[in-house]
């Protein structure tokens, strides 16, 4: 006893499975990216602000004492 599936139906089934596979891989990759968010290091933003402040100060953009 064999099962006969028309060629057109088989193509539709295979295309449907292909689309489902691509959708599943896309969802898994998005979930993986969300889990790998970089944690901020405390104080880095303040250090950057201070560094840029002093760089501008020494260039003469801040505090003209002349």
Short mmCIF file of N, CA, C and O in Angstrom, two decimals:
data_model
loop_
_atom_site.label_atom_id
_atom_site.label_comp_id
_atom_site.label_asym_id
_atom_site.label_seq_id
_atom_site.Cartn_x
_atom_site.Cartn_y
_atom_site.Cartn_z
N UNK A 1 0.84 -1.17 0.00
CA UNK A 1 0.00 0.00 0.00
C UNK A 1 0.90 1.24 0.00
O UNK A 1 1.70 1.44 0.89
N UNK A 2 0.78 2.06 -0.99
CA UNK A 2 1.60 3.26 -1.08
C UNK A 2 0.71 4.51 -1.07
O UNK A 2 -0.45 4.46 -1.48
N UNK A 3 1.28 5.60 -0.62
CA UNK A 3 0.56 6.87 -0.58
C UNK A 3 1.00 7.69 -1.77
O UNK A 3 2.20 7.91 -1.99
N UNK A 4 0.05 8.16 -2.55
CA UNK A 4 0.35 8.95 -3.74
C UNK A 4 -0.04 10.40 -3.48
O UNK A 4 -1.17 10.70 -3.11
N UNK A 5 0.92 11.30 -3.65
CA UNK A 5 0.67 12.73 -3.52
C UNK A 5 1.00 13.38 -4.85
O UNK A 5 2.07 13.11 -5.43
N UNK A 6 0.11 14.21 -5.32
CA UNK A 6 0.37 14.89 -6.58
C UNK A 6 1.59 15.80 -6.45
O UNK A 6 1.89 16.29 -5.37
N UNK A 7 2.26 16.02 -7.55
CA UNK A 7 3.48 16.82 -7.56
C UNK A 7 3.22 18.24 -7.07
O UNK A 7 3.99 18.78 -6.29
N UNK A 8 2.14 18.84 -7.51
CA UNK A 8 1.83 20.21 -7.12
C UNK A 8 1.57 20.30 -5.61
O UNK A 8 2.05 21.22 -4.94
N UNK A 9 0.86 19.34 -5.05
CA UNK A 9 0.61 19.33 -3.61
C UNK A 9 1.91 19.14 -2.83
O UNK A 9 2.13 19.77 -1.79
N UNK A 10 2.77 18.28 -3.33
CA UNK A 10 4.06 18.05 -2.68
C UNK A 10 4.90 19.32 -2.67
O UNK A 10 5.54 19.66 -1.67
N UNK A 11 4.88 20.05 -3.79
CA UNK A 11 5.62 21.31 -3.86
C UNK A 11 5.08 22.31 -2.85
O UNK A 11 5.84 22.99 -2.15
N UNK A 12 3.75 22.42 -2.73
CA UNK A 12 3.16 23.34 -1.76
C UNK A 12 3.52 22.95 -0.33
O UNK A 12 3.81 23.81 0.51
N UNK A 13 3.52 21.67 -0.04
CA UNK A 13 3.89 21.20 1.30
C UNK A 13 5.34 21.54 1.60
O UNK A 13 5.67 22.05 2.69
N UNK A 14 6.23 21.29 0.66
CA UNK A 14 7.65 21.57 0.86
C UNK A 14 7.91 23.07 1.00
O UNK A 14 8.72 23.49 1.84
N UNK A 15 7.23 23.89 0.21
CA UNK A 15 7.38 25.34 0.34
C UNK A 15 6.87 25.83 1.69
O UNK A 15 7.47 26.70 2.31
N UNK A 16 5.77 25.28 2.15
CA UNK A 16 5.24 25.64 3.46
C UNK A 16 6.20 25.29 4.58
O UNK A 16 6.43 26.09 5.49
N UNK A 17 6.78 24.10 4.50
CA UNK A 17 7.77 23.70 5.50
C UNK A 17 9.01 24.59 5.45
O UNK A 17 9.58 24.94 6.48
N UNK A 18 9.41 24.99 4.26
CA UNK A 18 10.56 25.89 4.10
C UNK A 18 10.29 27.25 4.75
O UNK A 18 11.13 27.80 5.46
N UNK A 19 9.09 27.78 4.52
CA UNK A 19 8.72 29.07 5.12
C UNK A 19 8.67 28.95 6.64
O UNK A 19 9.15 29.84 7.36
N UNK A 20 8.12 27.87 7.15
CA UNK A 20 8.09 27.66 8.60
C UNK A 20 9.50 27.56 9.18
O UNK A 20 9.78 28.09 10.26
N UNK A 21 10.39 26.90 8.48
CA UNK A 21 11.77 26.76 8.93
C UNK A 21 12.46 28.12 8.99
O UNK A 21 13.13 28.45 9.97
N UNK A 22 12.28 28.93 7.96
CA UNK A 22 12.89 30.26 7.93
C UNK A 22 12.32 31.13 9.06
O UNK A 22 13.05 31.85 9.74
N UNK A 23 11.03 31.05 9.28
CA UNK A 23 10.40 31.83 10.36
C UNK A 23 10.93 31.40 11.72
O UNK A 23 11.24 32.25 12.56
N UNK A 24 11.07 30.12 11.93
CA UNK A 24 11.58 29.62 13.22
C UNK A 24 13.02 30.06 13.45
O UNK A 24 13.37 30.50 14.55
N UNK A 25 13.86 29.98 12.43
CA UNK A 25 15.25 30.41 12.57
C UNK A 25 15.33 31.90 12.86
O UNK A 25 16.10 32.36 13.71
N UNK A 26 14.51 32.70 12.18
CA UNK A 26 14.49 34.15 12.40
C UNK A 26 14.09 34.47 13.84
O UNK A 26 14.72 35.31 14.49
N UNK A 27 13.07 33.83 14.34
CA UNK A 27 12.62 34.07 15.72
C UNK A 27 13.71 33.67 16.71
O UNK A 27 13.99 34.39 17.67
N UNK A 28 14.34 32.53 16.49
CA UNK A 28 15.39 32.09 17.41
C UNK A 28 16.57 33.05 17.40
O UNK A 28 17.16 33.32 18.45
N UNK A 29 16.95 33.57 16.24
CA UNK A 29 18.06 34.52 16.18
C UNK A 29 17.72 35.83 16.87
O UNK A 29 18.57 36.43 17.52
N UNK A 30 16.48 36.27 16.77
CA UNK A 30 16.09 37.51 17.45
C UNK A 30 16.10 37.33 18.96
O UNK A 30 16.50 38.21 19.70
N UNK A 31 15.66 36.18 19.43
CA UNK A 31 15.67 35.90 20.87
C UNK A 31 17.11 35.84 21.36
O UNK A 31 17.43 36.37 22.43
N UNK A 32 17.98 35.24 20.58
CA UNK A 32 19.38 35.12 20.98
C UNK A 32 20.04 36.49 21.07
O UNK A 32 20.82 36.76 21.97
N UNK A 33 19.72 37.40 20.15
CA UNK A 33 20.29 38.74 20.18
C UNK A 33 19.82 39.51 21.40
O UNK A 33 20.58 40.26 21.99
N UNK A 34 18.57 39.34 21.79
CA UNK A 34 18.04 40.08 22.94
C UNK A 34 18.70 39.64 24.23
O UNK A 34 18.84 40.43 25.15
N UNK A 35 19.12 38.42 24.34
CA UNK A 35 19.73 37.93 25.56
C UNK A 35 21.16 38.44 25.73
O UNK A 35 21.67 38.46 26.83
N UNK A 36 21.81 38.84 24.66
CA UNK A 36 23.21 39.25 24.73
C UNK A 36 23.36 40.76 24.79
O UNK A 36 24.28 41.31 24.23
N UNK A 37 22.46 41.44 25.48
CA UNK A 37 22.60 42.88 25.63
C UNK A 37 23.79 43.17 26.54
O UNK A 37 23.99 42.52 27.55
N UNK A 38 24.56 44.16 26.16
CA UNK A 38 25.73 44.50 26.94
C UNK A 38 25.33 45.32 28.16
O UNK A 38 24.57 46.27 28.06
N UNK A 39 25.83 44.93 29.29
CA UNK A 39 25.53 45.65 30.51
C UNK A 39 26.41 46.88 30.59
O UNK A 39 27.58 46.84 30.23
N UNK A 40 25.83 47.98 31.08
CA UNK A 40 26.62 49.19 31.20
C UNK A 40 27.50 49.11 32.45
O UNK A 40 27.13 48.55 33.47
N UNK A 41 28.67 49.69 32.33
CA UNK A 41 29.60 49.71 33.45
C UNK A 41 29.34 50.99 34.23
O UNK A 41 29.32 52.08 33.65
N UNK A 42 29.15 50.90 35.54
CA UNK A 42 28.85 52.10 36.33
C UNK A 42 29.99 53.11 36.26
O UNK A 42 31.16 52.77 36.37
N UNK A 43 29.63 54.38 36.04
CA UNK A 43 30.61 55.45 36.04
C UNK A 43 31.22 55.79 34.70
O UNK A 43 31.91 56.79 34.57
N UNK A 44 31.00 54.97 33.69
CA UNK A 44 31.63 55.21 32.39
C UNK A 44 31.07 56.48 31.75
O UNK A 44 31.82 57.29 31.20
N UNK A 45 29.78 56.69 31.86
CA UNK A 45 29.17 57.88 31.26
C UNK A 45 29.70 59.15 31.93
O UNK A 45 30.02 60.13 31.26
N UNK A 46 29.84 59.12 33.25
CA UNK A 46 30.37 60.28 33.96
C UNK A 46 31.83 60.54 33.58
O UNK A 46 32.25 61.69 33.43
N UNK A 47 32.62 59.47 33.43
CA UNK A 47 34.02 59.63 33.03
C UNK A 47 34.11 60.26 31.64
O UNK A 47 34.96 61.12 31.40
N UNK A 48 33.23 59.83 30.74
CA UNK A 48 33.26 60.38 29.39
C UNK A 48 32.89 61.86 29.41
O UNK A 48 33.54 62.67 28.73
N UNK A 49 31.89 62.23 30.20
CA UNK A 49 31.51 63.65 30.30
C UNK A 49 32.66 64.48 30.84
O UNK A 49 32.95 65.57 30.35
N UNK A 50 33.33 63.97 31.87
CA UNK A 50 34.46 64.68 32.46
C UNK A 50 35.60 64.83 31.46
O UNK A 50 36.20 65.90 31.33
N UNK A 51 35.89 63.76 30.74
CA UNK A 51 36.97 63.79 29.77
C UNK A 51 36.70 64.83 28.69
O UNK A 51 37.58 65.63 28.34
N UNK A 52 35.47 64.83 28.16
CA UNK A 52 35.15 65.79 27.11
C UNK A 52 35.10 67.22 27.66
O UNK A 52 35.47 68.17 26.97
N UNK A 53 34.70 67.38 28.93
CA UNK A 53 34.70 68.71 29.53
C UNK A 53 36.12 69.26 29.58
O UNK A 53 36.38 70.38 29.17
N UNK A 54 37.07 68.45 30.09
CA UNK A 54 38.44 68.93 30.21
C UNK A 54 39.10 69.12 28.84
O UNK A 54 39.93 70.02 28.67
N UNK A 55 38.73 68.29 27.88
CA UNK A 55 39.27 68.47 26.53
C UNK A 55 38.80 69.81 25.96
O UNK A 55 39.60 70.57 25.39
N UNK A 56 37.53 70.13 26.13
CA UNK A 56 37.01 71.42 25.66
C UNK A 56 37.62 72.56 26.45
O UNK A 56 37.92 73.63 25.90
N UNK A 57 37.84 72.37 27.74
CA UNK A 57 38.43 73.42 28.57
C UNK A 57 39.84 73.77 28.08
O UNK A 57 40.21 74.94 27.96
N UNK A 58 40.64 72.74 27.81
CA UNK A 58 42.01 72.98 27.38
C UNK A 58 42.09 73.52 25.95
O UNK A 58 43.08 74.14 25.59
N UNK A 59 41.06 73.30 25.17
CA UNK A 59 41.02 73.89 23.82
C UNK A 59 40.53 75.33 23.87
O UNK A 59 40.51 76.00 22.85
N UNK A 60 40.08 75.76 25.01
CA UNK A 60 39.62 77.13 25.15
C UNK A 60 38.17 77.34 24.83
O UNK A 60 37.71 78.48 24.69
N UNK A 61 37.41 76.27 24.69
CA UNK A 61 35.99 76.41 24.37
C UNK A 61 35.16 76.71 25.61
O UNK A 61 34.04 77.20 25.50
N UNK A 62 35.71 76.44 26.79
CA UNK A 62 34.99 76.65 28.05
C UNK A 62 35.86 77.54 28.94
O UNK A 62 37.07 77.33 29.07
N UNK A 63 35.22 78.53 29.57
CA UNK A 63 35.90 79.32 30.59
C UNK A 63 37.02 80.20 30.07
O UNK A 63 38.18 79.97 30.40
N UNK A 64 36.71 81.17 29.27
CA UNK A 64 37.73 82.11 28.80
C UNK A 64 38.12 83.02 29.97
O UNK A 64 37.38 83.89 30.39
N UNK A 65 39.31 82.77 30.50
CA UNK A 65 39.79 83.54 31.66
C UNK A 65 40.70 84.70 31.23
O UNK A 65 41.48 85.20 32.02
N UNK A 66 40.63 85.10 30.02
CA UNK A 66 41.55 86.12 29.50
C UNK A 66 41.13 87.51 29.84
O UNK A 66 40.13 87.98 29.94
#
